[in-house]
Structures are given as C-alpha cells and as structure tokens.
Amino acid sequence: EDQVTQSPEALRLQEGESSSLNCSYTVSGLRGLFWYRQDPGKGPEFLFTLYSAGEEKEKERLKATLTKKESFLHITAPKPEDSATYLCAVQAGETSGSRLTFGEGTQLTVNP
Amino acid sequence: EAEVAQSPRYKITEKSQAVAFWCDPISGHATLYWYRQILGQGPELLVQFQDESVVDDSQLPKDRFSAERLKGVDSTLKIQPAELGDSAMYLCASSQHWNTIYFGEGSWLTVV
C-alpha cells in the first residue's frame, strides 16, 4: 500500500526565514511525486511533478528535490503570501492508473 | 487560464437526503477525477474516468455514491442517502497527461 508522511504538521516562520518541508513516501514503483499548494477553503494548486531521484524543480521561492525515499520542498526567504498548506502526493506505476496518494499536508504560516 | 469548474461551492443537506455535485473539466482533458477531502487530511480518490469510462472506483462507497460522465465531458457525483460522515470537500480534477493534474475549487458538503 502506498504511503505518504509529511512533516512537520505545522510550521511557523518569520518573513525571510528559509526552511524545508519533508515528504517521506513508500510506493511500489514511483511514477511521479507531486507537490500542491492549498489555500484555506480552496482546491489544491499544482506546483511540481518530480520523476526520479536527484531531480530538482524551482518556482519562485520554492524548490523541490527528490530522493529514493523522500522529497523536500525548500522555501527561500518566504513572504506572508506563501502561507498555505503544502500537500505532497505520489503516483505509483501504470497498473495503479493515475491515482494520487496524498499526505496530510504541512500548514505553513509566514509572519511579517 | 482554463480552470476546472465545480458547483455548488457550498451545500448543506439533511441526513438521508440526496445531494449532487457537478464538474466541468478543462477543455480537452480526457481524464477526470473525483476526490474527497476531510478537514485536516489529504484528498482521497473516489473515482477516475477516462473519457466516459470508469477506470478506478475501488474507493467509491457504491451503496450510496454514484458518478457518471455520460458524454465524456462534464461529470456528476451523487450521494444518496447522505450520512453525517459524508461531510467533507468534494474535489474534481482533470488532466490531459498523467503528470499534471489540475483541481477545481471544490464543493463543501455539510450533512446535518
């Protein structure tokens, strides 16, 4: 059974204070690891898909990295508008269709 | 920018009543998903369509939930009868390729 564990559950940062969110996963044959941002009361917003260990992707102040067991979402010099819940999800091999298995998310708060 | 459209955004219904949610995917997206997200948790897949065919409904409680996508475009998710434990956000998502899945804003259901 595919499993995704995110840590920490909640993180408070001061504006400009860089940090990382962790996503540990267990999956039989990783097809892709997804990161989403979710604002309160809204649907998840797609950020990145990573495919293989060693891969990195960047978008503004966010950089996602992938190893064989976990992914990190690095936030550099965050701003208050980066406050949101960040969700990690895995997609297993082709026999599982394109179902995403999500973690419970990390709630990030950036104080001005 | 094209979006996944969902309605209604909010629905309050009494236990044992019927409720339905509608989704219009991004134009050209053959794959459509319905996910359920309980507050504080990550989304969980209920059903996945490829065009008008169901490809994964293994997690759909079929005694009370049904989903259809008759013409391979928009889709309806129905719950009958609704139970208190069905209170959650129902998310529709669509994709053209397996590696980029876009979510709508969600439909909040409260069962009283």
mmCIF file of C-alpha atoms in Angstrom:
data_model
loop_
_atom_site.group_PDB
_atom_site.id
_atom_site.type_symbol
_atom_site.label_atom_id
_atom_site.label_comp_id
_atom_site.label_asym_id
_atom_site.label_seq_id
_atom_site.Cartn_x
_atom_site.Cartn_y
_atom_site.Cartn_z
ATOM 1 C CA GLU A 1 0.000 0.000 0.000
ATOM 2 C CA ASP A 2 1.315 3.423 -0.974
ATOM 3 C CA GLN A 3 2.013 5.732 1.969
ATOM 4 C CA VAL A 4 2.974 9.382 2.271
ATOM 5 C CA THR A 5 4.025 11.073 5.515
ATOM 6 C CA GLN A 6 4.612 14.805 5.714
ATOM 7 C CA SER A 7 6.463 16.678 8.427
ATOM 8 C CA PRO A 8 6.169 18.874 10.275
ATOM 9 C CA GLU A 9 2.379 19.086 10.552
ATOM 10 C CA ALA A 10 2.649 22.835 11.061
ATOM 11 C CA LEU A 11 5.477 25.331 10.640
ATOM 12 C CA ARG A 12 5.674 28.986 11.610
ATOM 13 C CA LEU A 13 8.358 31.151 10.023
ATOM 14 C CA GLN A 14 9.275 34.791 10.113
ATOM 15 C CA GLU A 15 9.329 36.560 6.767
ATOM 16 C CA GLY A 16 12.710 35.866 5.167
ATOM 17 C CA GLU A 17 13.435 32.808 7.321
ATOM 18 C CA SER A 18 14.176 29.922 4.938
ATOM 19 C CA SER A 19 13.196 26.351 5.783
ATOM 20 C CA SER A 20 12.246 22.955 4.335
ATOM 21 C CA LEU A 21 9.194 20.728 4.381
ATOM 22 C CA ASN A 22 9.611 16.960 4.269
ATOM 23 C CA CYS A 23 7.640 14.282 2.422
ATOM 24 C CA SER A 24 8.551 10.646 3.071
ATOM 25 C CA TYR A 25 6.980 8.025 0.851
ATOM 26 C CA THR A 26 6.594 4.295 0.355
ATOM 27 C CA VAL A 27 5.397 3.245 -3.074
ATOM 28 C CA SER A 28 5.833 0.277 -5.348
ATOM 29 C CA GLY A 29 7.400 1.821 -8.416
ATOM 30 C CA LEU A 30 7.246 5.602 -8.242
ATOM 31 C CA ARG A 31 5.848 7.140 -11.376
ATOM 32 C CA GLY A 32 5.757 10.706 -10.073
ATOM 33 C CA LEU A 33 5.838 12.757 -6.882
ATOM 34 C CA PHE A 34 3.589 15.796 -6.841
ATOM 35 C CA TRP A 35 3.594 18.970 -4.749
ATOM 36 C CA TYR A 36 0.494 21.114 -4.377
ATOM 37 C CA ARG A 37 -0.309 24.307 -2.504
ATOM 38 C CA GLN A 38 -3.751 24.615 -0.900
ATOM 39 C CA ASP A 39 -5.211 27.833 0.460
ATOM 40 C CA PRO A 40 -7.996 27.613 3.082
ATOM 41 C CA GLY A 41 -11.319 26.592 1.567
ATOM 42 C CA LYS A 42 -9.883 26.136 -1.925
ATOM 43 C CA GLY A 43 -8.738 23.283 -4.115
ATOM 44 C CA PRO A 44 -5.076 22.254 -4.392
ATOM 45 C CA GLU A 45 -2.948 24.282 -6.808
ATOM 46 C CA PHE A 46 -0.412 22.297 -8.832
ATOM 47 C CA LEU A 47 3.240 23.195 -8.193
ATOM 48 C CA PHE A 48 5.603 20.441 -9.393
ATOM 49 C CA THR A 49 5.931 16.862 -10.556
ATOM 50 C CA LEU A 50 9.230 15.070 -9.896
ATOM 51 C CA TYR A 51 10.065 11.789 -11.564
ATOM 52 C CA SER A 52 13.405 10.393 -10.409
ATOM 53 C CA ALA A 53 15.927 10.635 -7.598
ATOM 54 C CA GLY A 54 18.228 13.600 -7.943
ATOM 55 C CA GLU A 55 15.726 15.725 -9.803
ATOM 56 C CA GLU A 56 15.100 19.328 -8.734
ATOM 57 C CA LYS A 57 12.478 21.863 -9.821
ATOM 58 C CA GLU A 58 12.076 25.521 -8.917
ATOM 59 C CA LYS A 59 9.284 28.043 -8.950
ATOM 60 C CA GLU A 60 9.837 31.494 -7.490
ATOM 61 C CA ARG A 61 10.864 30.952 -3.844
ATOM 62 C CA LEU A 62 10.130 27.212 -3.923
ATOM 63 C CA LYS A 63 12.492 24.402 -4.835
ATOM 64 C CA ALA A 64 11.511 20.733 -4.738
ATOM 65 C CA THR A 65 14.022 17.897 -4.583
ATOM 66 C CA LEU A 66 13.601 14.127 -4.722
ATOM 67 C CA THR A 67 15.483 11.136 -3.324
ATOM 68 C CA LYS A 68 14.534 7.462 -3.390
ATOM 69 C CA LYS A 69 12.672 7.760 -0.081
ATOM 70 C CA GLU A 70 11.681 11.388 0.371
ATOM 71 C CA SER A 71 11.146 14.779 -1.150
ATOM 72 C CA PHE A 72 11.878 18.193 0.253
ATOM 73 C CA LEU A 73 10.198 21.473 -0.512
ATOM 74 C CA HIS A 74 12.658 24.255 0.238
ATOM 75 C CA ILE A 75 11.245 27.732 0.790
ATOM 76 C CA THR A 76 13.787 30.515 0.421
ATOM 77 C CA ALA A 77 13.121 33.897 2.022
ATOM 78 C CA PRO A 78 9.395 33.270 2.406
ATOM 79 C CA LYS A 79 6.782 36.007 2.328
ATOM 80 C CA PRO A 80 3.407 36.116 4.133
ATOM 81 C CA GLU A 81 1.671 35.228 0.860
ATOM 82 C CA ASP A 82 3.436 31.862 0.939
ATOM 83 C CA SER A 83 1.260 30.908 3.911
ATOM 84 C CA ALA A 84 -0.779 27.854 2.908
ATOM 85 C CA THR A 85 -0.962 24.095 3.351
ATOM 86 C CA TYR A 86 1.524 22.242 1.165
ATOM 87 C CA LEU A 87 0.467 18.785 0.054
ATOM 88 C CA CYS A 88 2.690 16.011 -1.250
ATOM 89 C CA ALA A 89 1.317 13.099 -3.293
ATOM 90 C CA VAL A 90 2.727 10.033 -5.058
ATOM 91 C CA GLN A 91 1.590 8.232 -8.135
ATOM 92 C CA ALA A 92 2.602 4.606 -8.463
ATOM 93 C CA GLY A 93 3.287 2.559 -11.578
ATOM 94 C CA GLU A 94 0.970 2.263 -14.559
ATOM 95 C CA THR A 95 -1.037 -0.580 -13.041
ATOM 96 C CA SER A 96 -2.403 1.860 -10.448
ATOM 97 C CA GLY A 97 -3.796 4.193 -13.053
ATOM 98 C CA SER A 98 -3.081 7.795 -12.221
ATOM 99 C CA ARG A 99 -4.422 7.761 -8.641
ATOM 100 C CA LEU A 100 -2.631 10.193 -6.355
ATOM 101 C CA THR A 101 -1.982 9.157 -2.750
ATOM 102 C CA PHE A 102 -1.683 12.286 -0.627
ATOM 103 C CA GLY A 103 -0.060 13.044 2.686
ATOM 104 C CA GLU A 104 -1.903 15.112 5.276
ATOM 105 C CA GLY A 105 -0.005 18.266 4.455
ATOM 106 C CA THR A 106 2.169 20.818 6.217
ATOM 107 C CA GLN A 107 0.433 24.014 7.259
ATOM 108 C CA LEU A 108 2.882 26.867 6.733
ATOM 109 C CA THR A 109 2.408 30.267 8.339
ATOM 110 C CA VAL A 110 4.774 33.106 7.464
ATOM 111 C CA ASN A 111 4.588 36.074 9.797
ATOM 112 C CA PRO A 112 5.519 39.578 8.588
ATOM 113 C CA GLU B 1 -6.145 30.343 -17.774
ATOM 114 C CA ALA B 2 -8.577 27.421 -18.067
ATOM 115 C CA GLU B 3 -9.984 26.040 -14.833
ATOM 116 C CA VAL B 4 -11.919 23.070 -13.552
ATOM 117 C CA ALA B 5 -15.421 24.323 -12.737
ATOM 118 C CA GLN B 6 -17.437 22.880 -9.869
ATOM 119 C CA SER B 7 -20.854 23.592 -8.430
ATOM 120 C CA PRO B 8 -22.297 24.172 -5.973
ATOM 121 C CA ARG B 9 -19.486 25.623 -3.858
ATOM 122 C CA TYR B 10 -21.384 25.005 -0.660
ATOM 123 C CA LYS B 11 -24.191 22.621 0.156
ATOM 124 C CA ILE B 12 -25.951 21.903 3.420
ATOM 125 C CA THR B 13 -28.218 18.888 3.409
ATOM 126 C CA GLU B 14 -30.073 16.832 5.940
ATOM 127 C CA LYS B 15 -29.124 13.274 6.743
ATOM 128 C CA SER B 16 -30.815 10.759 4.402
ATOM 129 C CA GLN B 17 -31.367 13.341 1.654
ATOM 130 C CA ALA B 18 -29.839 13.165 -1.803
ATOM 131 C CA VAL B 19 -27.127 15.559 -2.984
ATOM 132 C CA ALA B 20 -25.343 16.022 -6.288
ATOM 133 C CA PHE B 21 -22.184 17.793 -7.391
ATOM 134 C CA TRP B 22 -21.282 18.853 -10.902
ATOM 135 C CA CYS B 23 -17.877 19.228 -12.544
ATOM 136 C CA ASP B 24 -16.772 20.658 -15.885
ATOM 137 C CA PRO B 25 -13.117 19.765 -16.572
ATOM 138 C CA ILE B 26 -10.609 21.812 -18.517
ATOM 139 C CA SER B 27 -11.430 21.575 -22.214
ATOM 140 C CA GLY B 28 -9.671 18.673 -23.889
ATOM 141 C CA HIS B 29 -8.859 16.816 -20.683
ATOM 142 C CA ALA B 30 -9.855 13.183 -21.152
ATOM 143 C CA THR B 31 -9.188 12.122 -17.556
ATOM 144 C CA LEU B 32 -11.498 13.287 -14.774
ATOM 145 C CA TYR B 33 -11.225 12.522 -11.085
ATOM 146 C CA TRP B 34 -13.422 12.952 -8.019
ATOM 147 C CA TYR B 35 -11.579 13.198 -4.706
ATOM 148 C CA ARG B 36 -12.932 13.645 -1.167
ATOM 149 C CA GLN B 37 -11.029 15.700 1.387
ATOM 150 C CA ILE B 38 -11.947 15.587 5.062
ATOM 151 C CA LEU B 39 -10.847 18.645 7.038
ATOM 152 C CA GLY B 40 -7.220 18.327 8.090
ATOM 153 C CA GLN B 41 -6.486 15.405 5.783
ATOM 154 C CA GLY B 42 -5.217 14.944 2.253
ATOM 155 C CA PRO B 43 -7.613 14.238 -0.642
ATOM 156 C CA GLU B 44 -8.574 10.622 -1.355
ATOM 157 C CA LEU B 45 -9.630 9.349 -4.767
ATOM 158 C CA LEU B 46 -13.243 8.278 -5.121
ATOM 159 C CA VAL B 47 -13.474 7.658 -8.866
ATOM 160 C CA GLN B 48 -11.463 8.195 -12.034
ATOM 161 C CA PHE B 49 -12.851 8.446 -15.580
ATOM 162 C CA GLN B 50 -11.043 8.113 -18.879
ATOM 163 C CA ASP B 51 -13.423 9.774 -21.323
ATOM 164 C CA GLU B 52 -16.803 8.269 -20.354
ATOM 165 C CA SER B 53 -15.409 5.046 -18.856
ATOM 166 C CA VAL B 54 -14.711 4.403 -15.184
ATOM 167 C CA VAL B 55 -11.113 3.212 -14.754
ATOM 168 C CA ASP B 56 -10.912 3.229 -10.942
ATOM 169 C CA ASP B 57 -13.798 3.292 -8.479
ATOM 170 C CA SER B 58 -12.289 0.961 -5.912
ATOM 171 C CA GLN B 59 -12.667 3.525 -3.105
ATOM 172 C CA LEU B 60 -16.169 4.677 -4.029
ATOM 173 C CA PRO B 61 -18.842 3.615 -1.474
ATOM 174 C CA LYS B 62 -21.111 2.197 -4.124
ATOM 175 C CA ASP B 63 -24.051 1.588 -1.817
ATOM 176 C CA ARG B 64 -24.656 5.335 -1.610
ATOM 177 C CA PHE B 65 -22.329 7.068 -4.090
ATOM 178 C CA SER B 66 -22.611 7.121 -7.861
ATOM 179 C CA ALA B 67 -20.746 9.011 -10.553
ATOM 180 C CA GLU B 68 -21.291 9.440 -14.247
ATOM 181 C CA ARG B 69 -19.667 11.153 -17.202
ATOM 182 C CA LEU B 70 -22.124 10.342 -19.938
ATOM 183 C CA LYS B 71 -20.628 12.243 -22.886
ATOM 184 C CA GLY B 72 -17.053 12.173 -21.691
ATOM 185 C CA VAL B 73 -17.048 15.845 -20.777
ATOM 186 C CA ASP B 74 -18.755 17.035 -17.594
ATOM 187 C CA SER B 75 -19.494 14.765 -14.663
ATOM 188 C CA THR B 76 -21.914 14.395 -11.759
ATOM 189 C CA LEU B 77 -21.240 12.823 -8.364
ATOM 190 C CA LYS B 78 -24.325 11.826 -6.389
ATOM 191 C CA ILE B 79 -24.769 10.772 -2.783
ATOM 192 C CA GLN B 80 -27.999 9.113 -1.702
ATOM 193 C CA PRO B 81 -28.741 8.929 1.150
ATOM 194 C CA ALA B 82 -26.291 11.355 2.709
ATOM 195 C CA GLU B 83 -24.815 10.458 6.101
ATOM 196 C CA LEU B 84 -23.192 12.675 8.732
ATOM 197 C CA GLY B 85 -19.779 11.188 7.899
ATOM 198 C CA ASP B 86 -20.051 12.416 4.315
ATOM 199 C CA SER B 87 -19.361 15.995 5.426
ATOM 200 C CA ALA B 88 -16.214 16.949 3.513
ATOM 201 C CA MET B 89 -14.958 18.857 0.492
ATOM 202 C CA TYR B 90 -15.538 17.108 -2.818
ATOM 203 C CA LEU B 91 -12.854 17.949 -5.329
ATOM 204 C CA CYS B 92 -12.968 17.433 -9.061
ATOM 205 C CA ALA B 93 -9.732 17.286 -11.029
ATOM 206 C CA SER B 94 -8.783 16.773 -14.654
ATOM 207 C CA SER B 95 -5.697 16.025 -16.687
ATOM 208 C CA GLN B 96 -4.576 15.739 -20.285
ATOM 209 C CA HIS B 97 -1.406 13.930 -19.283
ATOM 210 C CA TRP B 98 -0.880 11.805 -16.175
ATOM 211 C CA ASN B 99 1.822 14.047 -14.802
ATOM 212 C CA THR B 100 -0.151 17.292 -14.483
ATOM 213 C CA ILE B 101 -3.454 17.091 -12.620
ATOM 214 C CA TYR B 102 -5.467 20.248 -12.000
ATOM 215 C CA PHE B 103 -8.054 20.592 -9.256
ATOM 216 C CA GLY B 104 -11.177 22.704 -9.068
ATOM 217 C CA GLU B 105 -12.138 24.906 -6.127
ATOM 218 C CA GLY B 106 -14.156 22.110 -4.527
ATOM 219 C CA SER B 107 -17.683 21.676 -3.229
ATOM 220 C CA TRP B 108 -18.144 21.832 0.518
ATOM 221 C CA LEU B 109 -20.777 19.463 1.877
ATOM 222 C CA THR B 110 -22.212 19.694 5.371
ATOM 223 C CA VAL B 111 -24.664 16.986 6.401
ATOM 224 C CA VAL B 112 -26.843 17.880 9.411
#
